[in-house]
Amino acid sequence: MTSSKADKALKGVSDIFLGQIASRIFTFLFLIIFVRLLSPEELATLPLYYAVSGAATLLFSMGIPVTFIREVPRLRVAEPDKMHSLLFTGFVVVMAGIVMSAFLANLLKEPIQALLFSDLGGLIDLRLFVVAMVVGGWKTLMTFVLKSLQMYRGMAIFTASNDLLYRALGLAGFFIAGINGLLAGFLLGTFITNVYCTWRV
């Protein structure tokens, strides 16, 4: 490995590390706030939200994000046109799968509510969790895209800014509309960062 490649790799690691530190700080501070504000039942929705928002890429991703990581760095140097084609096609296919996952979840929302959300007693609007599958899956996909392009600073900024924005908007939403406002703020914050990151890439 040449010194320039070593320097680039070290810089990438340091960018990711700093991004993770910022993300953990935001997470810790907002966790303290949410624990003090939310009731135990409302607090129980948070791990469910995180689990649902991360689950959408499981069913229909078909290994495409992993293919990005394996193929894009090589194609970026040797065949940039093929790289662009792979990224665009893979992005469209995976996003279609994410939307399909959300569509199926919406069709099956009654048994899902009985299985996962029965203890919440109608406290939340399940449609917010369906939308969370889309924006959360989109966020996960963009993380793979940034990683495959070796845009480590961009990935660190994307992660940290998303963690700050969606929690800040969620907090504002909670004061406006309770727990459903909190979840809507989460969705809006992640949607904004997804749109901006996708446009930039």
C-alpha positions as a printed NumPy array, in Angstrom:
array([[  0.   ,   0.   ,   0.   ],
       [  1.413,   3.394,  -0.975],
       [  1.712,   6.204,   1.543],
       [ -1.111,   8.147,  -0.157],
       [ -3.45 ,   5.158,   0.076],
       [ -2.464,   4.63 ,   3.69 ],
       [ -3.114,   8.304,   4.464],
       [ -6.498,   8.118,   2.714],
       [ -7.458,   4.986,   4.646],
       [ -6.378,   6.561,   7.953],
       [ -8.304,   9.728,   7.168],
       [-11.377,   7.675,   6.311],
       [-11.172,   5.784,   9.591],
       [-10.737,   9.011,  11.55 ],
       [-13.744,  10.602,   9.809],
       [-15.929,   7.603,  10.627],
       [-14.638,   7.573,  14.214],
       [-15.421,  11.261,  14.729],
       [-18.844,  10.779,  13.175],
       [-19.546,   7.895,  15.534],
       [-18.486,   9.981,  18.539],
       [-20.813,  12.811,  17.492],
       [-23.624,  10.326,  16.91 ],
       [-23.15 ,   8.751,  20.357],
       [-23.147,  12.166,  22.035],
       [-26.423,  13.144,  20.326],
       [-27.933,   9.769,  21.198],
       [-26.97 ,  10.039,  24.867],
       [-28.203,  13.61 ,  25.302],
       [-31.556,  12.995,  23.637],
       [-31.983,   9.691,  25.497],
       [-31.795,  11.588,  28.78 ],
       [-34.404,  14.058,  27.51 ],
       [-36.748,  11.338,  26.232],
       [-36.481,   9.299,  29.438],
       [-37.533,  12.349,  31.45 ],
       [-40.378,  13.322,  29.109],
       [-41.952,  10.055,  27.962],
       [-44.115,   7.673,  29.908],
       [-42.936,   4.025,  30.101],
       [-45.469,   3.051,  27.4  ],
       [-44.323,   5.862,  25.108],
       [-40.676,   5.046,  25.754],
       [-41.344,   1.452,  24.653],
       [-42.149,   2.684,  21.148],
       [-38.572,   3.863,  20.535],
       [-36.84 ,   0.449,  20.235],
       [-39.77 ,  -0.744,  18.11 ],
       [-39.33 ,   2.252,  15.818],
       [-35.604,   1.598,  15.432],
       [-36.188,  -2.104,  14.757],
       [-38.89 ,  -1.455,  12.147],
       [-36.924,   1.291,  10.381],
       [-33.966,  -1.052,  10.014],
       [-35.942,  -4.069,   8.841],
       [-37.071,  -2.965,   5.394],
       [-33.852,  -3.941,   3.623],
       [-33.983,  -7.527,   4.893],
       [-36.606,  -8.963,   2.526],
       [-35.906,  -7.628,  -0.955],
       [-32.345,  -6.277,  -0.983],
       [-31.134,  -9.464,  -2.741],
       [-27.535,  -8.854,  -1.732],
       [-27.273,  -5.625,  -3.731],
       [-25.836,  -3.477,  -0.88 ],
       [-23.078,  -6.05 ,  -0.334],
       [-22.438,  -6.067,  -4.101],
       [-21.966,  -2.29 ,  -3.923],
       [-19.252,  -2.712,  -1.302],
       [-17.486,  -5.404,  -3.336],
       [-17.771,  -4.032,  -6.885],
       [-18.01 ,  -0.233,  -6.77 ],
       [-14.424,   0.495,  -5.596],
       [-13.043,  -1.604,  -8.467],
       [-15.392,  -0.198, -11.099],
       [-14.794,   3.349,  -9.921],
       [-11.222,   3.115, -11.2  ],
       [-11.578,   0.742, -14.138],
       [-15.079,   1.265, -15.533],
       [-16.848,   4.347, -14.104],
       [-19.774,   4.027, -16.538],
       [-20.511,   0.533, -15.235],
       [-20.167,   1.827, -11.695],
       [-22.802,   4.504, -12.323],
       [-25.093,   1.932, -13.927],
       [-24.664,  -0.482, -11.02 ],
       [-25.359,   2.198,  -8.417],
       [-28.412,   3.559, -10.207],
       [-29.946,   0.176, -11.028],
       [-29.185,  -1.26 ,  -7.603],
       [-30.582,   1.809,  -5.855],
       [-33.844,   1.628,  -7.821],
       [-34.235,  -2.131,  -7.256],
       [-33.567,  -1.97 ,  -3.513],
       [-35.84 ,   1.052,  -3.029],
       [-38.588,  -0.776,  -4.914],
       [-38.094,  -3.69 ,  -2.525],
       [-38.256,  -1.37 ,   0.475],
       [-41.527,   0.127,  -0.76 ],
       [-42.855,  -3.398,  -1.378],
       [-41.948,  -4.343,   2.198],
       [-43.831,  -1.318,   3.506],
       [-46.817,  -2.143,   1.27 ],
       [-46.972,  -5.69 ,   2.64 ],
       [-46.665,  -4.382,   6.195],
       [-49.592,  -2.054,   5.548],
       [-51.688,  -4.948,   4.212],
       [-50.862,  -7.009,   7.292],
       [-51.076,  -4.176,   9.794],
       [-53.849,  -5.756,  11.886],
       [-51.984,  -9.   ,  12.719],
       [-48.741,  -7.01 ,  13.097],
       [-50.43 ,  -4.652,  15.543],
       [-51.809,  -7.608,  17.499],
       [-48.388,  -9.27 ,  17.58 ],
       [-46.039,  -6.343,  18.239],
       [-48.088,  -3.384,  19.421],
       [-50.918,  -4.874,  21.473],
       [-49.474,  -3.612,  24.758],
       [-49.525,  -0.029,  23.524],
       [-53.314,   0.053,  23.446],
       [-53.802,   2.21 ,  20.369],
       [-51.277,   4.746,  21.609],
       [-49.555,   5.036,  18.229],
       [-50.577,   5.284,  14.595],
       [-49.209,   2.163,  12.9  ],
       [-48.96 ,   4.001,   9.573],
       [-46.021,   5.918,  11.007],
       [-44.156,   2.64 ,  11.39 ],
       [-44.966,   1.704,   7.796],
       [-43.441,   4.996,   6.613],
       [-40.502,   4.335,   8.945],
       [-39.734,   1.205,   6.94 ],
       [-39.307,   3.34 ,   3.814],
       [-37.21 ,   6.182,   5.248],
       [-35.186,   3.825,   7.45 ],
       [-34.479,   1.437,   4.603],
       [-33.532,   4.38 ,   2.393],
       [-31.097,   5.607,   5.052],
       [-29.501,   2.151,   5.349],
       [-29.133,   1.926,   1.573],
       [-27.48 ,   5.349,   1.371],
       [-25.004,   4.274,   4.04 ],
       [-23.971,   1.342,   1.819],
       [-23.7  ,   3.655,  -1.199],
       [-21.457,   6.106,   0.647],
       [-19.326,   3.3  ,   2.023],
       [-18.925,   1.704,  -1.406],
       [-17.849,   5.063,  -2.866],
       [-15.399,   5.41 ,   0.034],
       [-16.977,   8.75 ,   0.921],
       [-16.118,   8.325,   4.582],
       [-16.403,  11.976,   5.547],
       [-19.759,  12.177,   3.769],
       [-20.938,   9.064,   5.608],
       [-19.835,  10.523,   8.962],
       [-21.628,  13.812,   8.251],
       [-24.728,  11.977,   7.004],
       [-24.918,   9.814,  10.127],
       [-24.248,  12.594,  12.621],
       [-26.554,  15.147,  10.976],
       [-29.347,  12.58 ,  10.704],
       [-28.998,  11.602,  14.361],
       [-29.193,  15.236,  15.422],
       [-31.952,  16.391,  13.062],
       [-34.424,  13.556,  13.472],
       [-34.201,  13.644,  17.262],
       [-34.525,  17.439,  17.38 ],
       [-37.59 ,  17.364,  15.121],
       [-38.945,  14.424,  17.096],
       [-38.649,  16.42 ,  20.318],
       [-40.456,  19.356,  18.7  ],
       [-43.122,  16.989,  17.38 ],
       [-43.666,  15.515,  20.839],
       [-44.607,  18.915,  22.271],
       [-47.007,  19.458,  19.36 ],
       [-48.745,  16.076,  19.065],
       [-47.441,  13.691,  21.721],
       [-45.908,  10.351,  20.831],
       [-47.241,  10.36 ,  17.257],
       [-45.709,  13.805,  16.778],
       [-42.419,  12.418,  18.081],
       [-42.46 ,   9.619,  15.499],
       [-43.515,  12.027,  12.736],
       [-40.559,  14.261,  13.641],
       [-38.248,  11.249,  13.471],
       [-39.554,  10.475,   9.99 ],
       [-39.264,  14.06 ,   8.766],
       [-35.69 ,  14.443,  10.009],
       [-34.512,  11.221,   8.377],
       [-36.399,  12.051,   5.177],
       [-34.673,  15.44 ,   4.911],
       [-31.189,  14.006,   5.367],
       [-31.97 ,  11.153,   2.948],
       [-33.093,  13.553,   0.235],
       [-30.079,  15.813,   0.682],
       [-27.573,  12.932,   0.714],
       [-29.152,  11.23 ,  -2.313],
       [-29.158,  14.495,  -4.255],
       [-25.504,  15.153,  -3.438],
       [-24.403,  11.623,  -4.392]])
